[in-house]
Amino acid sequence: MKRWLIAFALLCYLSGQAQQKHTFAYGDEHFLLDGKPFQMISGEIHYPRVPREAWRQRMQMAKAMGLNTIGTYVFWNVHEPQQGVYDFKGNHDIAAFVKMAQEEGLWVTLRPSPYVCAEWEFGGYPYWLQNQKGLKVRSTEAQYLAAYRKYIQEVGKQLAPYLVTHGGNVVMVQIENEYGSYGSDKEYLRINEKMFRDAGFDGLLYTCDPAKDVAKGYLPGFLPAVNGLDSPERVKTLVREYHHGKGPFFVAEWYPAWFDWWGEKHHRVPAENYTARLDTLLGAGLSINMYMFHGGTTRGYMNGANCYDTSFYEPQISSYDYDAPLDEAGNATPKFMAFRQVIAKHLPAGQRLPEVPAAKPTMTLPDIQFKNTGSMFSLLPAPRNAERPMTFEALKQPYGFVLYRTKTKGGREGVLSIKELRDFGIVFVNGERVGVLDRRKKEDSPAVKLPTGEVRIDVLVENMGRINFGPNLLKNEKGITQKVTFAGQELKGWQMYPLPYTDPGKASAKAGGKNAPALKRATFNINTTADTYLDMTDWGKGCVWVNGHHLGRYWSIGPQQSLYVPAEWLKKGTNEIVVLELLKPEQELLRSRTTPILDVLQ
């Protein structure tokens, strides 16, 4: 009898699910949901930038502001970190993210293009593509298409069941991403379309481009969404020009603020600069996707970098706060409340917004004193040997650090020149620090005095983030990418020590030379959990892990001077913290605070 009841309940559930199946289509002016006009008020949230345990809270905040849809990219380098190795678990479980949005009554626009930009490492491409000689991203080159096809098939297995055509909540799927800003090959876009169809994406497809690039980036027959415009008439004119004289009209990226990079002032724009623009767009019946509604944090080593030409390099910070309506920790900002008021004016008759959840509690941790400190160089793995320095890619190491070591005759002085250093380096002579290198400032050639006898030269190099936008996507190798000379003579005979530091592990480092980068470990005890921020103002440069979770990078130059610690990653009782400090190994005290520091340059 019990089995019969379970079977009956399951049948009723499946029947209910079938009855909830919806239709989504293009009308002449509006999207049509179940045949009725539907104004999409969407906000972008990226699942890897938010702890999985906090996804639902962020979605509930989206509904409280008046959003009915969530937009998200799908990140290739997250899901295929090494060729043929796929990861859709934990914080990378995109299907669970989409399903949760459905449970919260939210639609989803999906952006699974292999290229995402997004201020994300390599624009979402996996590093290993660079190891295939002749491969050219965003093109019809055979190796690229073969890798792309395998990946998108795996994504389709995860997400095609959630399309609205299959009873799910994914209403539209974007192919490519602002392609018109990069190229204009319609054959390449058609291949994208076929790959998406073959992967099971059988619903509505669309493209998105900035206004000036729509002509190059749209695909005939598909809706051309426009990015970055506030004028309804300009949007309508553009879309009609390329979409049979019809709508619907969709601003796929409507920007309420902007992102930050190291060494530059934090971007902050008052809400009042945007409320009238939002009111105008919604009043004209346009649909929008707010980029970002909630930025979160780019943890690990997944930040990208700007490099439009060879004259500059701008790696982005770990905080992706974005001055968005929802702050880095998921709390409502004044911008959130202002936008909520605007959206409430444009709700369908009889619909009311839910109450705004209270701000999440915050706390400070007890001061943390690091007694367990050791040299990063005391935990070196077995080296790789080569005549000339090998790149990260040649070492099959995506991110983190590589220590380059060679020996030469001392008793002389000259310039140590590292050609095409990418991106940040520290030079040691016989274990003593003698120089700091910074690609941003073109600092790659310190004057060095070598002591007498045989001398050991070490160059520790950090990958600060691969370029994510512009013409230099294919110039993204990391490490020492060419050669090293001293006093004009090339240094050969190198040992490379890969130091990915995805997880600092439990091994304790031992004492090292003067100014050697330090690994520091400590524990702290708490009786309750809440959000907090580590105050890194007095520290130099490095990364922090709490209970095994990589919180991101810090760097004293700013503007970010704090690291967000989500309550979800703390636990009552004993917690472990690990700091990798590159420049100030003598620092021992770490304090916390209840608010972030995102706008201090030093």
Coordinates of C-alpha atoms in Angstrom, one line a residue:
M1 CA 0.0 0.0 0.0
K2 CA 2.8 2.4 0.9
R3 CA 4.5 1.8 -2.6
W4 CA 1.2 2.5 -4.3
L5 CA 0.8 5.8 -2.4
I6 CA 4.3 6.9 -3.3
A7 CA 3.7 6.0 -7.0
F8 CA 0.4 7.9 -7.0
A9 CA 2.0 10.9 -5.4
L10 CA 4.8 10.9 -8.0
L11 CA 2.2 10.6 -10.8
C12 CA 0.3 13.6 -9.4
Y13 CA 3.5 15.6 -9.2
L14 CA 4.6 14.8 -12.7
S15 CA 1.0 15.6 -13.9
G16 CA 1.2 18.9 -12.2
Q17 CA 4.6 19.6 -13.7
A18 CA 3.2 18.8 -17.2
Q19 CA 0.3 21.2 -16.6
Q20 CA 2.8 24.0 -15.7
K21 CA 4.5 23.8 -19.1
H22 CA 4.7 27.3 -20.6
T23 CA 5.3 28.8 -24.0
F24 CA 7.7 31.7 -24.7
A25 CA 7.8 33.5 -28.1
Y26 CA 8.5 36.8 -29.8
G27 CA 5.6 39.1 -30.5
D28 CA 5.9 42.2 -32.8
E29 CA 6.5 44.5 -29.8
H30 CA 6.9 42.3 -26.7
F31 CA 7.9 38.8 -25.5
L32 CA 4.9 36.5 -25.2
L33 CA 4.7 34.2 -22.2
D34 CA 1.8 31.8 -22.7
G35 CA 0.6 34.0 -25.5
K36 CA 0.4 37.2 -23.3
P37 CA 2.8 40.2 -23.3
F38 CA 5.6 39.7 -20.9
Q39 CA 8.1 42.4 -19.8
M40 CA 11.3 40.8 -18.7
I41 CA 12.9 42.6 -15.8
S42 CA 16.1 40.6 -15.3
G43 CA 19.2 40.9 -13.3
E44 CA 22.6 39.2 -13.8
I45 CA 23.9 36.8 -11.0
H46 CA 26.9 34.5 -11.7
Y47 CA 26.7 31.2 -9.7
P48 CA 30.5 30.8 -9.3
R49 CA 30.7 34.3 -7.7
V50 CA 28.2 33.4 -4.9
P51 CA 28.5 30.6 -2.4
R52 CA 26.1 27.9 -3.3
E53 CA 24.7 28.0 0.2
A54 CA 23.7 31.7 -0.5
W55 CA 22.1 31.3 -4.0
R56 CA 18.6 31.1 -2.7
Q57 CA 18.9 34.2 -0.6
R58 CA 20.2 36.2 -3.6
M59 CA 17.3 35.0 -5.7
Q60 CA 14.8 36.0 -3.0
M61 CA 16.4 39.5 -3.0
A62 CA 16.0 39.6 -6.7
K63 CA 12.3 39.0 -6.4
A64 CA 12.1 41.6 -3.6
M65 CA 13.5 44.3 -5.9
G66 CA 10.9 43.3 -8.6
L67 CA 13.0 41.1 -10.9
N68 CA 11.1 38.3 -12.6
T69 CA 14.2 36.8 -14.4
I70 CA 17.8 35.9 -13.7
G71 CA 20.6 36.1 -16.3
T72 CA 23.8 34.2 -16.0
Y73 CA 26.8 33.2 -18.1
V74 CA 28.1 29.6 -18.2
F75 CA 31.9 29.5 -17.7
W76 CA 33.8 27.1 -19.8
N77 CA 37.0 27.2 -17.7
V78 CA 35.0 26.4 -14.6
H79 CA 33.3 23.4 -16.2
E80 CA 36.3 22.0 -18.2
P81 CA 39.4 23.0 -16.1
Q82 CA 41.5 20.5 -17.9
Q83 CA 40.7 19.1 -21.3
G84 CA 38.1 16.3 -21.1
V85 CA 37.7 16.7 -17.4
Y86 CA 34.2 18.2 -16.6
D87 CA 33.0 19.7 -13.3
F88 CA 29.3 20.4 -12.6
K89 CA 29.5 19.9 -8.9
G90 CA 29.2 22.1 -5.8
N91 CA 29.5 25.8 -6.7
H92 CA 29.7 24.8 -10.3
D93 CA 26.3 23.0 -10.4
I94 CA 24.7 25.3 -12.9
A95 CA 21.7 23.0 -13.3
A96 CA 21.0 23.2 -9.6
F97 CA 21.2 27.0 -9.9
V98 CA 18.6 27.1 -12.7
K99 CA 16.4 24.7 -10.9
M100 CA 16.5 26.8 -7.7
A101 CA 15.5 29.9 -9.7
Q102 CA 12.5 27.9 -10.9
E103 CA 11.6 27.0 -7.3
E104 CA 11.8 30.7 -6.5
G105 CA 9.4 31.6 -9.3
L106 CA 12.1 33.2 -11.5
W107 CA 12.7 32.7 -15.2
V108 CA 16.3 32.4 -16.6
T109 CA 18.1 33.8 -19.6
L110 CA 21.1 31.6 -20.2
R111 CA 24.4 32.7 -21.8
P112 CA 26.5 29.6 -22.4
S113 CA 28.7 31.0 -25.1
P114 CA 32.2 29.7 -24.9
Y115 CA 33.3 33.3 -24.6
V116 CA 31.7 35.4 -21.8
C117 CA 34.1 38.3 -21.1
A118 CA 32.6 39.0 -17.6
E119 CA 35.9 40.3 -16.1
W120 CA 36.6 36.6 -15.9
E121 CA 39.9 34.8 -16.5
F122 CA 40.5 34.5 -20.3
G123 CA 36.9 35.6 -20.8
G124 CA 35.8 32.1 -19.7
Y125 CA 38.1 30.1 -22.0
P126 CA 40.1 27.3 -20.4
Y127 CA 43.8 28.0 -20.4
W128 CA 44.6 24.7 -22.2
L129 CA 43.3 25.9 -25.5
Q130 CA 46.5 27.8 -25.8
N131 CA 48.5 24.5 -25.8
Q132 CA 47.0 23.5 -29.2
K133 CA 49.2 25.1 -31.8
G134 CA 47.3 27.1 -34.4
L135 CA 44.0 27.1 -32.4
K136 CA 42.2 30.4 -32.8
V137 CA 39.3 31.2 -30.5
R138 CA 36.1 32.8 -31.8
S139 CA 36.7 31.5 -35.3
T140 CA 36.0 28.6 -37.7
E141 CA 39.4 27.0 -37.0
A142 CA 39.0 23.3 -36.7
Q143 CA 40.7 22.6 -33.3
Y144 CA 38.7 25.4 -31.6
L145 CA 35.4 24.1 -33.0
A146 CA 36.1 20.5 -32.0
A147 CA 36.9 21.6 -28.4
Y148 CA 33.9 23.9 -28.3
R149 CA 31.6 21.2 -29.7
K150 CA 32.5 18.7 -27.0
Y151 CA 32.1 21.3 -24.3
I152 CA 28.7 22.6 -25.4
Q153 CA 27.4 19.1 -25.7
E154 CA 28.2 18.6 -22.0
V155 CA 26.5 21.9 -21.1
G156 CA 23.5 20.8 -23.1
K157 CA 23.2 17.6 -21.1
Q158 CA 23.1 19.7 -17.9
L159 CA 20.8 22.5 -19.1
A160 CA 18.6 21.5 -22.1
P161 CA 16.1 19.8 -19.8
Y162 CA 15.4 23.2 -18.1
L163 CA 14.4 25.0 -21.3
V164 CA 10.8 26.3 -21.3
T165 CA 10.2 24.1 -24.3
H166 CA 10.8 21.1 -21.9
G167 CA 8.8 22.5 -19.0
G168 CA 11.6 24.4 -17.4
N169 CA 12.3 28.1 -16.7
V170 CA 15.0 28.9 -19.3
V171 CA 13.2 31.2 -21.7
M172 CA 16.0 32.3 -24.0
V173 CA 19.6 31.2 -24.8
Q174 CA 22.3 33.6 -26.0
I175 CA 24.7 32.5 -28.7
E176 CA 28.2 34.0 -28.6
N177 CA 28.6 37.2 -26.6
E178 CA 29.2 40.7 -28.0
Y179 CA 30.7 39.0 -31.0
G180 CA 30.4 42.2 -33.1
S181 CA 33.0 43.8 -30.9
Y182 CA 35.5 41.1 -32.0
G183 CA 34.5 40.0 -35.5
S184 CA 31.8 39.8 -38.2
D185 CA 31.9 36.2 -39.5
K186 CA 28.3 35.1 -40.0
E187 CA 29.4 31.6 -41.0
Y188 CA 31.0 31.3 -37.5
L189 CA 27.8 32.5 -35.9
R190 CA 25.8 29.9 -37.9
I191 CA 28.1 27.2 -36.7
N192 CA 27.4 28.4 -33.2
E193 CA 23.7 28.1 -33.8
K194 CA 24.0 24.5 -35.2
M195 CA 26.2 23.5 -32.2
F196 CA 23.6 24.9 -29.8
R197 CA 20.8 23.1 -31.6
D198 CA 22.7 19.8 -31.7
A199 CA 23.3 20.2 -27.9
G200 CA 19.6 20.3 -27.3
F201 CA 19.0 24.1 -27.1
D202 CA 15.8 24.0 -29.1
G203 CA 14.2 27.2 -27.8
L204 CA 14.6 30.8 -28.6
L205 CA 18.2 31.9 -29.4
Y206 CA 19.4 35.5 -29.5
T207 CA 22.6 37.6 -29.9
C208 CA 23.7 40.6 -27.9
D209 CA 26.0 43.5 -28.9
P210 CA 26.8 47.1 -28.0
A211 CA 24.8 49.4 -30.3
K212 CA 27.7 50.3 -32.5
D213 CA 28.5 46.6 -33.2
V214 CA 25.0 45.1 -33.7
A215 CA 25.4 45.0 -37.5
K216 CA 28.5 42.8 -37.2
G217 CA 27.4 40.6 -34.3
Y218 CA 23.7 39.8 -35.0
L219 CA 22.7 36.6 -36.8
P220 CA 19.9 37.0 -39.4
G221 CA 16.7 35.5 -38.2
F222 CA 17.5 35.9 -34.5
L223 CA 16.6 38.6 -32.1
P224 CA 19.5 41.2 -31.8
A225 CA 19.6 42.3 -28.2
V226 CA 21.3 45.6 -27.6
N227 CA 23.8 46.4 -24.8
G228 CA 24.4 49.6 -22.9
L229 CA 21.6 51.9 -24.3
D230 CA 19.1 53.9 -22.2
S231 CA 17.1 55.3 -25.1
P232 CA 14.0 53.3 -26.0
E233 CA 13.8 54.9 -29.4
R234 CA 17.4 54.1 -30.3
V235 CA 16.9 50.5 -29.1
K236 CA 13.7 50.1 -31.2
T237 CA 15.3 51.6 -34.3
L238 CA 18.3 49.3 -34.1
V239 CA 16.3 46.1 -33.4
R240 CA 13.7 46.8 -36.2
E241 CA 16.5 47.4 -38.6
Y242 CA 17.8 43.9 -38.2
H243 CA 14.7 42.0 -37.1
H244 CA 12.2 42.2 -39.9
G245 CA 11.0 45.6 -38.7
K246 CA 9.7 44.1 -35.4
G247 CA 10.6 43.6 -31.8
P248 CA 10.6 42.6 -29.1
F249 CA 13.1 45.0 -27.6
F250 CA 15.6 43.8 -25.1
V251 CA 18.6 45.6 -23.5
A252 CA 20.6 42.5 -22.7
E253 CA 23.1 44.4 -20.6
W254 CA 21.9 47.5 -18.9
Y255 CA 24.7 48.9 -16.7
P256 CA 23.9 50.5 -13.3
A257 CA 27.6 50.8 -12.5
W258 CA 31.0 49.3 -13.4
F259 CA 33.8 47.0 -12.2
D260 CA 37.2 47.8 -10.6
W261 CA 40.9 47.0 -11.3
W262 CA 44.0 47.1 -9.2
G263 CA 45.5 50.6 -8.7
E264 CA 42.5 52.6 -9.9
K265 CA 39.7 54.3 -7.9
H266 CA 36.6 52.3 -7.0
H267 CA 33.7 52.9 -9.4
R268 CA 30.6 54.3 -7.6
V269 CA 27.7 55.9 -9.3
P270 CA 24.7 57.3 -7.4
A271 CA 21.3 55.6 -7.9
E272 CA 19.7 58.9 -8.9
N273 CA 21.9 58.8 -12.1
Y274 CA 20.0 55.7 -13.2
T275 CA 16.5 55.8 -11.8
A276 CA 15.0 58.1 -14.5
R277 CA 16.7 56.0 -17.2
L278 CA 15.2 52.8 -15.8
D279 CA 11.8 54.4 -15.5
T280 CA 12.0 55.5 -19.1
L281 CA 13.0 52.0 -20.4
L282 CA 10.3 50.2 -18.4
G283 CA 7.7 52.8 -19.2
A284 CA 8.3 52.3 -22.9
G285 CA 7.7 48.5 -22.5
L286 CA 11.3 47.4 -23.1
S287 CA 12.7 44.3 -21.4
I288 CA 16.1 44.6 -19.6
N289 CA 18.8 42.5 -18.0
M290 CA 20.7 44.5 -15.3
Y291 CA 24.4 43.9 -15.5
M292 CA 25.1 43.4 -12.6
F293 CA 22.2 43.0 -10.2
H294 CA 24.6 41.2 -7.9
G295 CA 28.3 40.9 -8.6
G296 CA 29.5 38.9 -5.7
T297 CA 33.2 37.9 -5.5
T298 CA 35.7 36.6 -8.1
R299 CA 37.4 34.1 -5.9
G300 CA 40.4 31.9 -6.5
Y301 CA 42.4 33.2 -9.4
M302 CA 39.5 33.7 -11.8
N303 CA 39.7 37.5 -12.3
G304 CA 40.4 38.7 -15.8
A305 CA 42.3 41.7 -17.1
N306 CA 41.9 44.5 -19.6
C307 CA 44.6 44.9 -22.3
Y308 CA 43.3 46.5 -25.4
D309 CA 46.8 47.1 -26.7
T310 CA 50.3 46.4 -25.6
S311 CA 50.6 49.7 -23.8
F312 CA 48.8 48.7 -20.6
Y313 CA 47.6 45.8 -18.5
E314 CA 44.8 46.1 -15.9
P315 CA 44.1 43.0 -13.8
Q316 CA 40.7 43.2 -12.0
I317 CA 40.2 43.0 -8.3
S318 CA 38.6 40.1 -6.5
S319 CA 35.6 42.0 -5.2
Y320 CA 32.9 42.1 -8.0
D321 CA 30.8 44.4 -5.9
Y322 CA 30.2 46.5 -9.0
D323 CA 28.4 49.1 -7.1
A324 CA 25.4 46.9 -8.0
P325 CA 21.9 47.1 -6.4
L326 CA 22.8 44.1 -4.2
D327 CA 26.2 44.5 -2.6
E328 CA 29.0 41.9 -2.5
A329 CA 27.5 40.2 0.6
G330 CA 24.0 40.1 -0.8
N331 CA 22.5 43.1 1.0
A332 CA 20.2 45.7 -0.4
T333 CA 21.8 49.1 -1.2
P334 CA 20.2 52.5 -1.6
K335 CA 20.4 51.7 -5.4
F336 CA 18.4 48.5 -4.7
M337 CA 15.7 50.5 -2.9
A338 CA 15.5 53.2 -5.6
F339 CA 15.2 50.7 -8.4
R340 CA 12.6 48.8 -6.4
Q341 CA 10.5 51.9 -6.3
V342 CA 10.8 52.4 -10.0
I343 CA 10.0 48.8 -10.8
A344 CA 6.9 48.8 -8.5
K345 CA 5.4 51.6 -10.7
H346 CA 5.5 49.2 -13.7
L347 CA 4.1 46.0 -12.2
P348 CA 1.0 44.3 -13.7
A349 CA -2.2 45.4 -12.1
G350 CA -2.8 43.7 -8.8
Q351 CA 0.8 42.5 -8.3
R352 CA 2.8 43.6 -5.3
L353 CA 6.4 43.2 -4.4
P354 CA 7.4 41.0 -1.4
E355 CA 8.9 42.7 1.6
V356 CA 12.7 43.3 1.4
P357 CA 14.5 40.8 3.7
A358 CA 16.5 42.3 6.5
A359 CA 20.2 42.9 6.0
K360 CA 22.4 39.9 6.9
P361 CA 24.1 40.2 10.3
T362 CA 27.8 41.0 10.5
M363 CA 30.5 40.5 13.1
T364 CA 34.1 40.9 13.8
L365 CA 36.4 37.9 14.5
P366 CA 38.8 37.8 17.4
D367 CA 42.2 39.3 16.4
I368 CA 44.3 36.6 14.7
Q369 CA 47.9 36.3 15.6
F370 CA 50.0 34.1 13.2
K371 CA 52.6 32.0 15.1
N372 CA 52.9 29.3 12.4
T373 CA 54.9 31.1 9.7
G374 CA 57.2 29.6 7.1
S375 CA 58.8 30.2 3.7
M376 CA 56.9 29.4 0.6
F377 CA 60.2 28.1 -0.8
S378 CA 60.5 25.4 1.9
L379 CA 57.6 23.5 0.3
L380 CA 58.8 23.3 -3.3
P381 CA 57.6 20.4 -5.5
A382 CA 59.9 18.5 -7.9
P383 CA 61.1 20.9 -10.6
R384 CA 60.8 20.8 -14.4
N385 CA 64.1 21.4 -16.2
A386 CA 64.5 23.2 -19.5
E387 CA 67.1 25.3 -21.3
R388 CA 64.8 28.3 -21.4
P389 CA 61.9 29.3 -19.0
M390 CA 58.7 27.5 -19.6
T391 CA 55.3 29.2 -19.5
F392 CA 52.4 28.2 -17.2
E393 CA 50.8 26.7 -20.2
A394 CA 53.8 24.5 -21.1
L395 CA 53.8 23.4 -17.5
K396 CA 50.1 22.6 -17.7
Q397 CA 49.4 24.9 -14.8
P398 CA 46.4 27.2 -15.2
Y399 CA 46.8 29.7 -12.3
G400 CA 48.8 30.6 -9.3
F401 CA 52.6 30.9 -9.2
V402 CA 55.7 29.5 -10.7
L403 CA 59.2 29.8 -9.3
Y404 CA 61.9 30.1 -11.9
R405 CA 65.4 29.2 -10.8
T406 CA 68.8 29.3 -12.4
K407 CA 72.5 29.7 -11.5
T408 CA 75.1 32.0 -12.9
K409 CA 78.6 33.4 -12.1
G410 CA 78.6 36.2 -9.5
G411 CA 80.9 39.0 -8.7
R412 CA 79.3 41.4 -11.3
E413 CA 76.4 43.8 -11.6
G414 CA 74.0 44.7 -14.4
V415 CA 70.4 44.7 -15.5
L416 CA 68.3 41.6 -15.1
S417 CA 65.9 41.8 -18.0
I418 CA 62.8 39.6 -18.2
K419 CA 61.3 39.8 -21.6
E420 CA 57.4 39.7 -21.6
L421 CA 56.9 39.0 -17.9
R422 CA 53.3 38.0 -17.2
D423 CA 52.4 39.4 -14.7
F424 CA 53.9 40.1 -11.3
G425 CA 57.3 38.9 -10.1
I426 CA 59.7 39.0 -7.2
V427 CA 63.5 38.5 -7.8
F428 CA 65.7 36.8 -5.3
V429 CA 69.5 36.4 -5.3
N430 CA 70.7 33.6 -3.0
G431 CA 67.3 33.8 -1.3
E432 CA 67.4 37.5 -0.6
R433 CA 64.8 39.7 -2.3
V434 CA 66.4 42.2 -4.7
G435 CA 63.5 43.4 -6.8
V436 CA 59.7 43.5 -7.5
L437 CA 58.4 43.4 -11.1
D438 CA 55.0 44.6 -12.2
R439 CA 53.7 44.2 -15.8
R440 CA 51.2 47.1 -15.2
K441 CA 54.1 49.5 -14.9
K442 CA 56.4 47.8 -17.4
E443 CA 58.8 47.1 -14.5
D444 CA 60.7 44.1 -15.7
S445 CA 64.4 45.0 -15.6
P446 CA 65.9 45.7 -12.2
A447 CA 69.5 46.6 -11.7
V448 CA 71.1 43.8 -9.7
K449 CA 74.5 43.3 -8.0
L450 CA 75.6 39.7 -7.7
P451 CA 77.9 38.6 -4.9
T452 CA 81.0 36.6 -5.7
G453 CA 80.9 32.9 -6.4
E454 CA 78.1 30.9 -8.0
V455 CA 74.8 32.7 -7.5
R456 CA 71.3 31.4 -7.5
I457 CA 68.7 33.6 -9.1
D458 CA 65.0 33.0 -8.4
V459 CA 62.1 34.7 -10.0
L460 CA 58.7 34.0 -8.5
V461 CA 56.0 34.9 -11.0
E462 CA 52.2 35.3 -10.3
N463 CA 49.5 35.0 -13.0
M464 CA 47.4 38.0 -12.2
G465 CA 44.6 37.1 -14.7
R466 CA 44.4 36.5 -18.4
I467 CA 43.0 39.1 -20.7
N468 CA 39.2 38.8 -21.0
F469 CA 38.3 41.4 -23.7
G470 CA 39.6 42.8 -26.9
P471 CA 42.0 41.8 -29.7
N472 CA 44.6 40.2 -27.4
L473 CA 42.7 37.1 -26.3
L474 CA 45.3 35.0 -28.1
K475 CA 48.2 36.7 -26.3
N476 CA 47.5 35.1 -22.9
E477 CA 50.4 32.9 -22.0
K478 CA 51.6 33.4 -18.4
G479 CA 54.9 33.3 -16.6
I480 CA 58.3 34.2 -18.2
T481 CA 57.1 34.0 -21.8
Q482 CA 60.3 34.7 -23.6
K483 CA 63.8 34.9 -22.1
V484 CA 65.9 36.3 -19.3
T485 CA 69.2 38.2 -19.7
F486 CA 71.7 39.6 -17.3
A487 CA 74.0 42.4 -18.4
G488 CA 72.9 41.6 -22.0
Q489 CA 73.7 37.9 -21.8
E490 CA 70.9 35.3 -21.9
L491 CA 70.6 33.1 -18.8
K492 CA 69.9 29.4 -19.6
G493 CA 69.5 26.2 -17.7
W494 CA 66.2 26.8 -15.7
Q495 CA 64.3 24.8 -13.1
M496 CA 60.5 25.5 -12.9
Y497 CA 58.6 24.8 -9.7
P498 CA 54.8 24.8 -10.3
L499 CA 53.0 26.4 -7.3
P500 CA 49.3 26.4 -8.2
Y501 CA 48.1 26.9 -4.6
T502 CA 44.5 25.9 -5.3
D503 CA 44.5 24.5 -1.8
P504 CA 47.3 25.3 0.6
G505 CA 47.0 21.9 2.2
K506 CA 48.1 21.0 5.8
A507 CA 51.9 21.0 5.4
S508 CA 53.7 23.5 7.5
A509 CA 56.3 25.7 5.8
K510 CA 59.7 26.1 7.4
A511 CA 61.7 29.3 8.0
G512 CA 63.4 30.7 4.8
G513 CA 65.6 33.6 3.7
K514 CA 65.1 37.2 4.3
N515 CA 61.9 38.6 2.8
A516 CA 60.9 35.2 1.4
P517 CA 57.1 34.9 0.7
A518 CA 55.4 33.4 3.7
L519 CA 52.7 30.8 4.3
K520 CA 50.9 31.6 7.6
R521 CA 48.5 29.5 9.4
A522 CA 46.3 30.1 12.5
T523 CA 42.9 29.1 14.0
F524 CA 40.2 31.2 15.6
N525 CA 37.2 30.3 17.6
I526 CA 33.7 31.7 17.4
N527 CA 30.4 31.0 19.1
T528 CA 28.2 32.3 16.2
T529 CA 28.5 32.8 12.5
A530 CA 27.9 35.9 10.4
D531 CA 29.4 37.7 7.5
T532 CA 32.7 39.5 8.2
Y533 CA 35.5 41.2 6.3
L534 CA 39.2 40.7 6.8
D535 CA 41.1 44.0 7.0
M536 CA 44.2 43.6 4.8
T537 CA 45.2 47.3 5.0
D538 CA 48.5 46.6 6.7
W539 CA 49.4 43.6 4.6
G540 CA 51.3 43.5 1.3
K541 CA 50.0 41.2 -1.4
G542 CA 48.7 37.6 -1.5
C543 CA 45.7 35.3 -1.0
V544 CA 43.6 34.1 1.9
W545 CA 41.8 30.8 2.6
V546 CA 39.3 30.2 5.4
N547 CA 38.3 26.6 6.1
G548 CA 39.7 25.6 2.7
H549 CA 37.8 28.3 0.7
H550 CA 39.8 30.6 -1.4
L551 CA 38.5 34.1 -0.6
G552 CA 40.4 36.0 -3.3
R553 CA 43.5 38.2 -3.7
Y554 CA 44.5 41.3 -1.7
W555 CA 47.1 43.9 -2.7
S556 CA 47.9 47.0 -0.7
I557 CA 47.8 49.3 -3.7
G558 CA 43.9 49.0 -3.6
P559 CA 41.3 50.1 -4.1
Q560 CA 40.2 46.8 -2.4
Q561 CA 41.6 46.6 1.1
S562 CA 39.3 43.9 2.6
L563 CA 38.3 40.3 1.8
Y564 CA 34.6 39.2 2.3
V565 CA 34.2 36.1 4.4
P566 CA 30.7 34.6 3.9
A567 CA 28.9 33.4 7.0
E568 CA 28.1 30.2 5.1
W569 CA 31.8 29.3 5.1
L570 CA 32.4 29.8 8.8
K571 CA 31.5 27.4 11.6
K572 CA 30.9 27.5 15.3
G573 CA 34.0 26.4 17.2
T574 CA 37.4 26.2 15.5
N575 CA 38.1 27.7 12.1
E576 CA 41.3 27.6 10.1
I577 CA 42.8 30.5 8.2
V578 CA 45.8 30.4 5.8
V579 CA 47.5 33.5 4.3
L580 CA 50.0 33.5 1.5
E581 CA 51.9 36.8 1.9
L582 CA 54.3 37.8 -0.9
L583 CA 55.7 41.1 0.2
K584 CA 55.4 41.6 4.0
P585 CA 56.3 38.2 5.5
E586 CA 56.9 39.9 8.9
Q587 CA 53.2 40.8 9.2
E588 CA 51.6 38.7 12.0
L589 CA 48.4 40.4 13.1
L590 CA 45.1 40.2 11.1
R591 CA 42.0 42.0 12.2
S592 CA 38.4 42.0 10.8
R593 CA 35.6 44.5 10.5
T594 CA 31.9 44.6 9.8
T595 CA 32.1 46.6 6.5
P596 CA 34.2 46.3 3.4
I597 CA 37.0 48.7 2.3
L598 CA 36.7 49.0 -1.5
D599 CA 37.8 52.5 -2.2
V600 CA 41.3 53.2 -0.7
L601 CA 44.3 53.6 -2.9
Q602 CA 47.8 53.4 -1.3

